[in-house]
């Protein structure tokens, strides 16, 4: 099925060809009206085309409107302001289109989906537990991956692990001096974190430790077998822990190309920068200098001691992506503090003549609003603890709402609701703002939350079950007849789903899907509170039930794009 804007563009293009064969058809676009009072969709085509046609925009609009009369998809066509054309869809058309939802694929062939979208997200630094600071990159990247896949792009999700940095020299020194074997066997990451902190403290008193750590890092990077073995061990143990958390979150990666993966590519990358005259020696280091108008600091790509840096690995990484994929675009999801870094990387790419689309999707830092939890744990909240607490709280609410649910299902639903609440609390915010996490807000069953949407979905499923139990199962071929304003408002919103997903993809803003879903929940609840379903005679009952089920379908699909499960019952 075509998305609504494209359908209207097709209808209008046909009309325009009849009245004005010379009109610039490329200027025809539809968008939702700001106020539904004035119709469902709007185009400024008459204004945009008037100049080229040397016509009066209002006059042009009225010619088009006249020729549109009688189109079965349209109930009303108006001209507003200086020449906007406002369309009100006919109820028959809306009903027939809504009926297609879930039965026909959306036609998204107008997108440029050539090549591969590589999304780099989560990317924790090895040997540190995943904490609340990793949440946003992980859920945002995962959601963007789902959104782009849903739109039909080929997507590769890459975890650019921090597995080659200065922390390894320190860890190796600390490991040899202070490791508590028993603790390490119980929880490797926690023990590594402990000795890492210990190193920091000890190095303040004894500066020679830092030199020792640098020497160990150098040995590691040069391939010393013992250091390599330890390094590999830290990675294996850290990844086991990260993957446990990713599994719990339902987050998957296609590649785990950490910084170390690019080590062997870095010298050639530097040669290229030198050969192109972009990198220059400066006080023993190798630097890329930028044009004044870029307003960027020089980017060091090799230190005085010969060591590579974060930027070096990202350049080699981008080169690898270009060599191995036909890139549709490369996307990087990190917090706002990395903006200068990616500006440098992208500027160097352009200087190299690499013209692929590169997008840094940055987000504000997450803060924690509930101080009882944070004061107990210090300011770092581990993701695992966050989820466990969310699930515990979800469990209490489910216990209260639906005590008869079998124990096993309760546990499964609590996991979906708890995780969903945490993810949604994050994804529903504009990513650019700093977010403050609050338990009560996130786990509320009301308002703009995942549990509210999950509950709306489960409620519809329960209506359908009740219908089946009373011998009137949903008819999959039921005709959807739109009669009441509440039905109409719900149905029109359902037709807007793919457009909301497209907008979310375009701006890398999953919060637009959250906004869409919240509005869907509200429109559904208004409809359901005013429109009986099961009490009606067969035709109305089947039509309304079909509308309910399309709502459930879209709610589930939308939540799925946020990485959130929709339980059948709760
Ligand atoms: N490991 C980095 C950090 O924790 C994030 C890496 C982001 N990706 C990249 N290609 N630089 O801050």
PDB file of C-alpha atoms in Angstrom, residues 52-53 64 141 185 397 411 495:
ATOM      1  CA  UNK A  52       6.978  29.196 -13.093  1.00  0.00           C
ATOM      2  CA  UNK A  53       3.554  29.146 -14.721  1.00  0.00           C
ATOM      3  CA  UNK A  64      -7.029  22.228  -9.661  1.00  0.00           C
ATOM      4  CA  UNK A 141      21.265   2.892  18.092  1.00  0.00           C
ATOM      5  CA  UNK A 185      36.441 -15.475  39.266  1.00  0.00           C
ATOM      6  CA  UNK A 397       2.071  -3.082  39.305  1.00  0.00           C
ATOM      7  CA  UNK A 411       7.577 -12.820  35.315  1.00  0.00           C
ATOM      8  CA  UNK A 495      -2.770   5.948   8.261  1.00  0.00           C
TER       9      UNK A 495
END
